[in-house]
Coordinates of C-alpha atoms in Angstrom, one line a residue:
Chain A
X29 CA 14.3 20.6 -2.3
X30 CA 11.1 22.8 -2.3
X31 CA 9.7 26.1 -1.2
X32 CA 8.1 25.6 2.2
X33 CA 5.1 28.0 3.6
X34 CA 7.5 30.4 5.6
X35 CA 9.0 31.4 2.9
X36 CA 6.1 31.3 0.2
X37 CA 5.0 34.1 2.3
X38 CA 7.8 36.1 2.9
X39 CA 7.6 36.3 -0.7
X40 CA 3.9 37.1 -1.4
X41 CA 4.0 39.7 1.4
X42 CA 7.0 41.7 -0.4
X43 CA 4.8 41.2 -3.7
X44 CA 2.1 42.8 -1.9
X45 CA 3.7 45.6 -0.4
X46 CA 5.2 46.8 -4.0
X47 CA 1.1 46.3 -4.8
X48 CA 0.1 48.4 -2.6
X49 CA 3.4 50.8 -2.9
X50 CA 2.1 50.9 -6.8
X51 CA -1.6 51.4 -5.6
X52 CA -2.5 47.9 -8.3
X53 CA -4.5 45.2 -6.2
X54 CA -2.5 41.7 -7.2
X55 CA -3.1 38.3 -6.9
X56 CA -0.1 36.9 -6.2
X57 CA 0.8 32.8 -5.9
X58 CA 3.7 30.3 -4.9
X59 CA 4.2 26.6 -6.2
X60 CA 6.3 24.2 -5.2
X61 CA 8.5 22.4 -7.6
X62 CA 6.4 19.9 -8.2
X63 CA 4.0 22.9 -9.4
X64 CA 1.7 22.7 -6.9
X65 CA 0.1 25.5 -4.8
X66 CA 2.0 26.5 -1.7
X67 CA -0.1 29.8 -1.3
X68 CA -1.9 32.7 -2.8
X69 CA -3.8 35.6 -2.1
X70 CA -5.9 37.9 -4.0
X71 CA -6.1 41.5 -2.5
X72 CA -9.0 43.3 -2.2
X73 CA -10.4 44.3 -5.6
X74 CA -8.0 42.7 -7.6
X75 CA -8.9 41.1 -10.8
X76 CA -10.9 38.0 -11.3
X77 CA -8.8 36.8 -14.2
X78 CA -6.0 36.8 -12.4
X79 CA -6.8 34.3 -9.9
X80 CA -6.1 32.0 -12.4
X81 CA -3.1 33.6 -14.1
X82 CA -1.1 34.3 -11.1
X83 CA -1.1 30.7 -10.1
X84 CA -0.5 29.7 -13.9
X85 CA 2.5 32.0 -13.9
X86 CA 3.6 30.6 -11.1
X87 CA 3.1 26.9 -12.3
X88 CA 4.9 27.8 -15.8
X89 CA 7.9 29.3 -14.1
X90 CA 8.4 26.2 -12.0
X91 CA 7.5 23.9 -15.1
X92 CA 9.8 25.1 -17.6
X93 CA 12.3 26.9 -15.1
X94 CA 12.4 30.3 -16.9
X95 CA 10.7 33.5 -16.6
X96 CA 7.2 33.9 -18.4
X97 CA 8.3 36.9 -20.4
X98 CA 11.1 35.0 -21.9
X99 CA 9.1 32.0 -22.2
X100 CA 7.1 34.5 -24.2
X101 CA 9.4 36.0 -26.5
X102 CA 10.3 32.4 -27.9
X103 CA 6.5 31.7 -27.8
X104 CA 5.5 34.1 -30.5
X105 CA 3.9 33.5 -33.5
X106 CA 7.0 31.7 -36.2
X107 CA 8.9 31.8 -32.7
X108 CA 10.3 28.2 -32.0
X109 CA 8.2 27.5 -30.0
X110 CA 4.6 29.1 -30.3
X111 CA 1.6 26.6 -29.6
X112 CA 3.3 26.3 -26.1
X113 CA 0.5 28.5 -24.4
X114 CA -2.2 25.5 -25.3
X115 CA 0.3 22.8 -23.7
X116 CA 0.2 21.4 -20.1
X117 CA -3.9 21.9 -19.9
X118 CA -3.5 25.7 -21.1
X119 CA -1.5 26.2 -18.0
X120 CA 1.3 27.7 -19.7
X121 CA 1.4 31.4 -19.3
X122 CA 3.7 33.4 -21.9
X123 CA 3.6 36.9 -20.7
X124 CA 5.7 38.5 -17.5
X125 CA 4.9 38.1 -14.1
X126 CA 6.1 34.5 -12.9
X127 CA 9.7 33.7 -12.2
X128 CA 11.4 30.6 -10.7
X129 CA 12.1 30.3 -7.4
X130 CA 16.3 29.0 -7.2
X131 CA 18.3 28.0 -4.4
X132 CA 22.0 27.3 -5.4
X133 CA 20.7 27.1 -9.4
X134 CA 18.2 24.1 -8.1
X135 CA 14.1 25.5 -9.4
X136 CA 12.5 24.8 -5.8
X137 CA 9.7 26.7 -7.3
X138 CA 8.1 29.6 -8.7
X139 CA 6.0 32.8 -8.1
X140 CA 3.4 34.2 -9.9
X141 CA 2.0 38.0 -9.9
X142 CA -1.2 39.2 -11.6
X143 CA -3.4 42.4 -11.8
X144 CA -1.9 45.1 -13.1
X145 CA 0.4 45.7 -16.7
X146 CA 2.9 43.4 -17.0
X147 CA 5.3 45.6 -16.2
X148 CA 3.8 46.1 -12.6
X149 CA 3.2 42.3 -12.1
X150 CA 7.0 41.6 -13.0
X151 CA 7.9 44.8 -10.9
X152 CA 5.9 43.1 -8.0
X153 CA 7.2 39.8 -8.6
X154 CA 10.4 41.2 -8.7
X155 CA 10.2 42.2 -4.8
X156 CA 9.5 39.3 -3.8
X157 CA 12.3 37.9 -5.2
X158 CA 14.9 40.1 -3.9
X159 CA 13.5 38.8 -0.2
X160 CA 14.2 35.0 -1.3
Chain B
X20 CA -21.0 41.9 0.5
X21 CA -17.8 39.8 0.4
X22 CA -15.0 38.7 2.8
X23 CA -12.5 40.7 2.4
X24 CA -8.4 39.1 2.4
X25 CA -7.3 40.9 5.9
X26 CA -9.9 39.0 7.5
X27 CA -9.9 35.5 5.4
X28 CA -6.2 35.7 6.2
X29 CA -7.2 36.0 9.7
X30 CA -9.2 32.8 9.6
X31 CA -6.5 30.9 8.0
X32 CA -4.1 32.2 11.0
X33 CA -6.7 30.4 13.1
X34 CA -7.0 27.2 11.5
X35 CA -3.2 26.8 11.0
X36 CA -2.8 27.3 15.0
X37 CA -5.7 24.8 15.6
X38 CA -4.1 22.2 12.6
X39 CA -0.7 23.0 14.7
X40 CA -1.9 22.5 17.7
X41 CA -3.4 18.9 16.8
X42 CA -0.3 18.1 14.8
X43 CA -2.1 17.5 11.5
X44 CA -0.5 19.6 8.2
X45 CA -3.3 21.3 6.6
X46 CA -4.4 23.4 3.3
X47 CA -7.1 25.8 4.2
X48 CA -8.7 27.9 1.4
X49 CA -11.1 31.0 1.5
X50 CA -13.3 31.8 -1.0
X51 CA -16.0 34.7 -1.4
X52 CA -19.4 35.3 -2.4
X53 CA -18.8 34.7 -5.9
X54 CA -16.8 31.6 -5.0
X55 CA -13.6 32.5 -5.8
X56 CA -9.9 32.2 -4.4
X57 CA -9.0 35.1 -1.8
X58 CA -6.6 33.4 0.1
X59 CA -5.3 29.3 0.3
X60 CA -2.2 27.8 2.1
X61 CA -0.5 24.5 2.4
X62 CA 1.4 24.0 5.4
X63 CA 4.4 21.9 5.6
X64 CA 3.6 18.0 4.1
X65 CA 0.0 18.5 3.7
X66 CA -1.5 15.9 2.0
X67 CA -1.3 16.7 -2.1
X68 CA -4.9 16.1 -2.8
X69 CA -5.5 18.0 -0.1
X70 CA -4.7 21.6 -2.6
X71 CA -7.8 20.8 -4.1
X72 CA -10.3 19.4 -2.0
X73 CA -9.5 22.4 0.6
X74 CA -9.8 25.0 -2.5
X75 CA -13.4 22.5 -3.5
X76 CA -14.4 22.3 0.4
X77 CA -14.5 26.4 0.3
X78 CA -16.4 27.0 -3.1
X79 CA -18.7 24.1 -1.9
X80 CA -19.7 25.7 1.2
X81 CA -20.2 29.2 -0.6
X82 CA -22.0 27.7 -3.5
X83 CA -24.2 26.0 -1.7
X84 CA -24.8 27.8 1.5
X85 CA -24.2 24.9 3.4
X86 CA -21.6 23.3 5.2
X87 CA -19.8 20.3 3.4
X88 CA -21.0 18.0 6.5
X89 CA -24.3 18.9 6.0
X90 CA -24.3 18.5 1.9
X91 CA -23.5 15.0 2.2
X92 CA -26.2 13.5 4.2
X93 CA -28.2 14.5 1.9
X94 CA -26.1 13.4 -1.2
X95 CA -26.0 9.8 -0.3
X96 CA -27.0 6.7 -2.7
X97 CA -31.3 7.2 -2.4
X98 CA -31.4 10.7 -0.6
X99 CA -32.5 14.0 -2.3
X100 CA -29.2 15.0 -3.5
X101 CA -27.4 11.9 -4.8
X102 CA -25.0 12.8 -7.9
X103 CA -24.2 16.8 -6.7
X104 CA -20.6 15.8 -6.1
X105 CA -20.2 15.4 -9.7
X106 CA -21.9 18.9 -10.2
X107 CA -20.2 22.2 -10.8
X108 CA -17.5 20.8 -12.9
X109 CA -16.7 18.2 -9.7
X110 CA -16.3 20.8 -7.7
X111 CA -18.9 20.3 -5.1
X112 CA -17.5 17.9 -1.7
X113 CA -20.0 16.3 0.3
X114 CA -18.0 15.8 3.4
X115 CA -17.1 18.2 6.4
X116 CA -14.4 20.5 6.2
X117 CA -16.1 23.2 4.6
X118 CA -17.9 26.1 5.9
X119 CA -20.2 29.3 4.7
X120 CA -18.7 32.3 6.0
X121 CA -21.6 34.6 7.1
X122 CA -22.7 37.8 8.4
X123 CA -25.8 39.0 9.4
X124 CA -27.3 36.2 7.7
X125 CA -25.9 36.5 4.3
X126 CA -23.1 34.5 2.5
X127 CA -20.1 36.5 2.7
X128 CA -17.9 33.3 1.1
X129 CA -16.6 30.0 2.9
X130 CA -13.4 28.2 4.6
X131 CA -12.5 24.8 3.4
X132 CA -9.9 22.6 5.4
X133 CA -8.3 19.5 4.3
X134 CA -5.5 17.2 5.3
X135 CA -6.4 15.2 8.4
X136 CA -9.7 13.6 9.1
X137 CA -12.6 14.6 8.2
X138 CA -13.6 15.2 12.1
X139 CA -10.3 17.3 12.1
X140 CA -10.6 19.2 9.3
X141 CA -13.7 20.4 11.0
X142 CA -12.1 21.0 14.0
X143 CA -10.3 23.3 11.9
X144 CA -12.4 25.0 10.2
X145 CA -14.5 25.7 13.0
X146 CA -11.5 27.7 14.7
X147 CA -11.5 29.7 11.9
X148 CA -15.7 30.1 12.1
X149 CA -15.1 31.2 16.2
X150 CA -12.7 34.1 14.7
X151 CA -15.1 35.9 12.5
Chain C
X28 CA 13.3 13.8 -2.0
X29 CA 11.5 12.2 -5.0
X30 CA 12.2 8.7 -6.4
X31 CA 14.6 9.0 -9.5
X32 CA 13.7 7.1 -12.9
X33 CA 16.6 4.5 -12.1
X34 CA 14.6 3.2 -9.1
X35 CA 10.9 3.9 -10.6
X36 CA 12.4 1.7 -13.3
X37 CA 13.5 -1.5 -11.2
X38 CA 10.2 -1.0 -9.5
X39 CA 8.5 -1.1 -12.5
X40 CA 10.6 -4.3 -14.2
X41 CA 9.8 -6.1 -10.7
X42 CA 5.9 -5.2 -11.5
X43 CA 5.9 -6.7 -14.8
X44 CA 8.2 -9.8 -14.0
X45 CA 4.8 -10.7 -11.5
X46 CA 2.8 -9.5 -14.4
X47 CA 3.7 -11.9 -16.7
X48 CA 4.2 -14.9 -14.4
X49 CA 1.0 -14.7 -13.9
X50 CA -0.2 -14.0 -17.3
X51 CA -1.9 -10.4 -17.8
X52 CA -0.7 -7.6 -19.0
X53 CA -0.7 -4.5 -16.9
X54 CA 0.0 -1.3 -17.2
X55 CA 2.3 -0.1 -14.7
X56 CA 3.1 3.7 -13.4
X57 CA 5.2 5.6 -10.9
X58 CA 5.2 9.5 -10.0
X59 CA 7.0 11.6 -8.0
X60 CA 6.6 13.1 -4.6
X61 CA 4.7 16.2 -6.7
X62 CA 2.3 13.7 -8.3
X63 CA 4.0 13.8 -11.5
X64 CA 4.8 11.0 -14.0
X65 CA 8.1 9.7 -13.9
X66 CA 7.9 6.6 -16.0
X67 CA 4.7 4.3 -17.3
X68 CA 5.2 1.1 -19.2
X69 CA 1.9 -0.4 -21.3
X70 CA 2.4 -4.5 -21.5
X71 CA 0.9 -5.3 -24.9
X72 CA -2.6 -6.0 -25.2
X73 CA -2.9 -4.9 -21.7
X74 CA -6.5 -2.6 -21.6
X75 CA -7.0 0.8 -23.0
X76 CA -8.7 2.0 -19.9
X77 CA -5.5 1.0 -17.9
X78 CA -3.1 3.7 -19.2
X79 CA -5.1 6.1 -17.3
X80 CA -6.2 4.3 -14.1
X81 CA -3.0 3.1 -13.5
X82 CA -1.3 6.5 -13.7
X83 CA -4.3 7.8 -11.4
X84 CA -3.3 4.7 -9.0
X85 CA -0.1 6.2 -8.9
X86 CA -1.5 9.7 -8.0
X87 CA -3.7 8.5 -5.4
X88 CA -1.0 7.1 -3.6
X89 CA 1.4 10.0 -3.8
X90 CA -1.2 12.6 -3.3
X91 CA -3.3 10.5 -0.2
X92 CA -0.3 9.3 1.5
X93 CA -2.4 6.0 1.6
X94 CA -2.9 2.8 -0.5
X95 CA -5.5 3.0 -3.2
X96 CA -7.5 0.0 -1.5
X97 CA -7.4 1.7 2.2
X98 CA -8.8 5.0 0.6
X99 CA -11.6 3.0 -0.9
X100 CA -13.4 1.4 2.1
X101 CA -13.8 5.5 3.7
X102 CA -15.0 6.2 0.4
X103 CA -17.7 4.2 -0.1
X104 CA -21.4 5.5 0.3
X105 CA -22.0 6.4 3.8
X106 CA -18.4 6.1 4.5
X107 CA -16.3 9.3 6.0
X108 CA -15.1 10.2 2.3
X109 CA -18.2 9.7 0.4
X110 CA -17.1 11.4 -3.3
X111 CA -13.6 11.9 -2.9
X112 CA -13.8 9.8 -5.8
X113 CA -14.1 13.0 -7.8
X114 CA -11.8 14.9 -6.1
X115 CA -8.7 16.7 -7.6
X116 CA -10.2 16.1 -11.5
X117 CA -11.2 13.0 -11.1
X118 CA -7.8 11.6 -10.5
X119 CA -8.5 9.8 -7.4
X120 CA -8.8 6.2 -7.4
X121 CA -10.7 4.5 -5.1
X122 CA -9.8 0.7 -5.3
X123 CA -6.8 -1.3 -5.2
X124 CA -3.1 -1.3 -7.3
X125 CA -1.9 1.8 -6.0
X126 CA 0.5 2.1 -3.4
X127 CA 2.5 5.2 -1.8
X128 CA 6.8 4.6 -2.2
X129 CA 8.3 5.7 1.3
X130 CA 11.6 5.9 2.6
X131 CA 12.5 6.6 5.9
X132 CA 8.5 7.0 6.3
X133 CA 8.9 10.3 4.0
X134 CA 6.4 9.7 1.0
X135 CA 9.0 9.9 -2.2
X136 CA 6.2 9.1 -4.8
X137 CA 3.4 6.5 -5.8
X138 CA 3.2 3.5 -8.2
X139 CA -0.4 2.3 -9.5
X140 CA -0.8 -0.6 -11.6
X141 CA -3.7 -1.4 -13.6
X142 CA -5.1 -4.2 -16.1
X143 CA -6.7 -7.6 -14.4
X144 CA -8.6 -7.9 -11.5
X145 CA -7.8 -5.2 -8.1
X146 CA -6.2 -8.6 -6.5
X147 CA -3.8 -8.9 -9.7
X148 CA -2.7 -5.2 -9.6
X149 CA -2.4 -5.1 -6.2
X150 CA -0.1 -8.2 -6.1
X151 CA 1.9 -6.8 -9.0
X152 CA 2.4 -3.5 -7.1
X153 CA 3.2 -5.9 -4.0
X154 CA 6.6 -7.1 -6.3
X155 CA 7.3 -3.5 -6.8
X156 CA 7.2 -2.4 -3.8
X157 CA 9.3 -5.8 -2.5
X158 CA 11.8 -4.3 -5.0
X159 CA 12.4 -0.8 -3.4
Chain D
X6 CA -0.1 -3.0 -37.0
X7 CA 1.0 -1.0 -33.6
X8 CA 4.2 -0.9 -32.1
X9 CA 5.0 -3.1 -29.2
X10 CA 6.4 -2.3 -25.7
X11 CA 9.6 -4.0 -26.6
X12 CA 10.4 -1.6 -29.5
X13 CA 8.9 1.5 -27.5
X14 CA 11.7 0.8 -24.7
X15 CA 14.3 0.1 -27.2
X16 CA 13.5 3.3 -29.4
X17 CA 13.1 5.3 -26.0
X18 CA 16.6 3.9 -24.8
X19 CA 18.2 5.2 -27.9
X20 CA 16.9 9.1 -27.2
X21 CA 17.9 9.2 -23.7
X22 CA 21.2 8.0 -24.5
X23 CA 21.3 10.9 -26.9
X24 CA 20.2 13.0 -24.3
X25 CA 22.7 12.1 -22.1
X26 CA 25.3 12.1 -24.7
X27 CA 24.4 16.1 -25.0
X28 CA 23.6 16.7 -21.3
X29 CA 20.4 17.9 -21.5
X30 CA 17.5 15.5 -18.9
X31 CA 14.6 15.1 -21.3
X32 CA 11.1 13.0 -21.6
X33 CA 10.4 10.7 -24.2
X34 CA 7.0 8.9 -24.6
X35 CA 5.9 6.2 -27.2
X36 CA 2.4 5.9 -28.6
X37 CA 0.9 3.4 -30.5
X38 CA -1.4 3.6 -33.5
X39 CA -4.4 4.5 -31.8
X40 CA -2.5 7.9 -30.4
X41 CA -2.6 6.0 -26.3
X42 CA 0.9 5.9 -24.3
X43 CA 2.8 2.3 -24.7
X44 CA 5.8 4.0 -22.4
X45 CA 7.0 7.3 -21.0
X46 CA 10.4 8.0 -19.3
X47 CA 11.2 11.3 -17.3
X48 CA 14.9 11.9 -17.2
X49 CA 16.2 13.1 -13.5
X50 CA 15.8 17.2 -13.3
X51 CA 13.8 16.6 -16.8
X52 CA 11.4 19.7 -17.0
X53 CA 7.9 19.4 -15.6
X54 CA 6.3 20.9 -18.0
X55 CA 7.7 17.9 -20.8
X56 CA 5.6 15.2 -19.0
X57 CA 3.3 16.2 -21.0
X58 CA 4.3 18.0 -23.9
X59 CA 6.2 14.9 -25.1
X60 CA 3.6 13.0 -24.7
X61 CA 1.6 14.9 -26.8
X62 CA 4.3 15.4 -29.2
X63 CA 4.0 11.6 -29.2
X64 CA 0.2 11.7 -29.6
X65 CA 0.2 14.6 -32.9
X66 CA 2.7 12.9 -34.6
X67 CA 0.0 9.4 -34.6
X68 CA -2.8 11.4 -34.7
X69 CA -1.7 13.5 -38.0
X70 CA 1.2 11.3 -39.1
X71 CA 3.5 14.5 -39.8
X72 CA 6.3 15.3 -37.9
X73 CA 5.2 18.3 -35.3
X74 CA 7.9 20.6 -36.8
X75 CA 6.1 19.9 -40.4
X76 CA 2.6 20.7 -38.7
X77 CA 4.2 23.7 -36.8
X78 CA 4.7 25.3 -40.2
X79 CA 1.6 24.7 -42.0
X80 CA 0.1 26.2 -38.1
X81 CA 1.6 29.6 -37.9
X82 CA -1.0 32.5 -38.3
X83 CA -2.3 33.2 -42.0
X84 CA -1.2 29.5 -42.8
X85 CA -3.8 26.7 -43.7
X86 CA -4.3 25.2 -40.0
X87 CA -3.6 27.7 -37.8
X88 CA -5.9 27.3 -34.8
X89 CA -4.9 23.7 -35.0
X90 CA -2.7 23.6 -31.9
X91 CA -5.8 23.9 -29.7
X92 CA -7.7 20.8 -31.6
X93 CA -8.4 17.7 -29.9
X94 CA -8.3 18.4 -26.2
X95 CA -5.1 20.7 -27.0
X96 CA -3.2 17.7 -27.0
X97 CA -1.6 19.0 -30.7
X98 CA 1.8 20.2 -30.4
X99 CA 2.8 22.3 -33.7
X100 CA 7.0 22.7 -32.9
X101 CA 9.4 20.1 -33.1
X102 CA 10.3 17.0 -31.7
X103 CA 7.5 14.5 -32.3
X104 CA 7.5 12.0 -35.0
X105 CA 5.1 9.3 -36.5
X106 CA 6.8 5.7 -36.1
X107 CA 6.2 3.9 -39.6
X108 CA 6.5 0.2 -40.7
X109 CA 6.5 -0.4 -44.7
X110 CA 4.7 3.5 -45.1
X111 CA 2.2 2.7 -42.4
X112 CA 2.0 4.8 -39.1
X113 CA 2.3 2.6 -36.1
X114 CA 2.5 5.1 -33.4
X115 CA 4.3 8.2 -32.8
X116 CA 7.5 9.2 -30.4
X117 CA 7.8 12.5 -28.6
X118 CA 10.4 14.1 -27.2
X119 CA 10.8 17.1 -24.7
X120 CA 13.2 18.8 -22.1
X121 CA 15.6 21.1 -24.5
X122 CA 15.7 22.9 -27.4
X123 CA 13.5 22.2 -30.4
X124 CA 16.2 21.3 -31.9
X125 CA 17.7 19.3 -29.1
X126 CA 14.9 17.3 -28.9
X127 CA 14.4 16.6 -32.5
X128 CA 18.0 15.1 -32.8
X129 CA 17.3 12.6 -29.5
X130 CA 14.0 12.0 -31.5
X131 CA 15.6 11.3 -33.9
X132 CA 18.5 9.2 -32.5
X133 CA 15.4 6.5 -31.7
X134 CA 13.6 6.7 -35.4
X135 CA 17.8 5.5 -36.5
X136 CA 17.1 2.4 -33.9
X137 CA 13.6 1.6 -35.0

């Protein structure tokens, strides 16, 4: 069971209208569970970097099938499991904004949000997943 | 000057209809004068490889100011150009699908298409092309 | 749907069986639907260089939709794909051993197999796929 | 002196019986001596992101014949090798659950395991070093 396009933008549009809501241009991105791209769009002006980390977040919430900012906290520096930002070809993002996408407890994949603090990337992220 | 994601997202709406219309899943990609991501998505069981190439078709065609089609006759064993595909970090494709976006003669970005032939990935892409 | 590791195992005991009947070792892979690895065997003293091609087999197949031989003869120079061969990080594989696993004519993953001549892999991924 | 297939399946048998003993789907590669895969199994529902951090759990345990939870604290920031964890391709994993496979005090290849808890997958890890 995985994400499927109708969906993956459902989600990126309610990410997008918290953006704009919040006046903070966003990449946001979608993977299926296998981790690969579903979709993703960068609004005007966002940052560069974040091409790349919103589709990261995205691919780390589906890969390890929690949230990046807990993934994070355990990802610290004499934290159990620190190092783990390197793994998976330094795909593996360890601050807020990505979440897994679940249907009935099952990861069918995740979404990542990048642009503004972390706090406004989860807050985006967040709206799209209370539209899944 | 760059594309901007209302109107790359407008393309995309093209190509979809078109890759609908012929039955063929596609990924198409938009990138923008600086070669990077605005907007990609993977319709339904689009080919896997196809997340990438579309993604490489786009850059390609921005990069180089040329479309895709047109890079590879001249990137053939003993022409001018043999060995670019590897250039760029193996980013550069040498077969259709990918397309400059342009207006009033400059290189706003460019549409990549991926998933059926290569004759229908153009077919694609140039639906997209008539909507700009 | 994905193949599980129970099957991806019988596939890859059928592989081997043909392997050693006749007499090289091979390395033998099988991914899911998402491209990803679900189990690899390495025969001993089967080549170095196998442990990655055979993996990429497996990829082609799954990510292509088509056998590793079939993608090869539109890939060569002045063929329709022309440098595809880089594609996707240089994961695609261009001659024979890797096949796509179907059921129900829904691709559920790939197996590639890798280690004596394209005929050998291909007829060891042949038992495989006899197997499924 | 490198481990053979035979032992790697035997040694990887033993963890995922652990694994399924505790519940908990997890990957388990085998290298040999020279650090390159001999076998890798992914568990059904196994996390994505362990196909390759077991793996190269596997691959720091041959390559620096420690255990990765003994390199993980030697790694840690104001400790002798931190920065480590991004040596070698990033391929060296500095928590737990990868472990150098020795024959008479000699390092024949390394086991990794991934999918749960550090500590989880040290004691599946584990569970194979008591079969080799």
């Amino acid at each position: 069971m995985s994400i499927n396009l109708s969906t993956a933008l459902k989600l990126i549009d309610a990410a997008r209208k918290k953006a704009e809501e919040i006046g903070v241009p966003m990449v946001i991105a979608v993977v299926d569970d296998g981790g690969n791209l579903v979709a993703q769009v960068r609004m005007d002006d966002a940052l560069l970097v974040s091409v790349d980390i919103a589709r990261n977040k995205a691919y780390t919430a589906a890969a390890v099938k929690v949230a990046t900012h807990e993934l994070g906290s355990v990802s610290q520096p004499n934290q159990p499991l620190f190092g783990i930002h390197v793994a998976d070809g330094c795909r593996i993002v360890i601050f807020g904004g990505g979440f897994p996408l679940k249907k009935k407890d099952k990861v069918i994949g995740g979404i990542g949000v990048s642009g503004g603090s972390v706090e406004q990337d989860m807050e985006c992220a967040q709206a799209a997943l209370e539209r899944l």
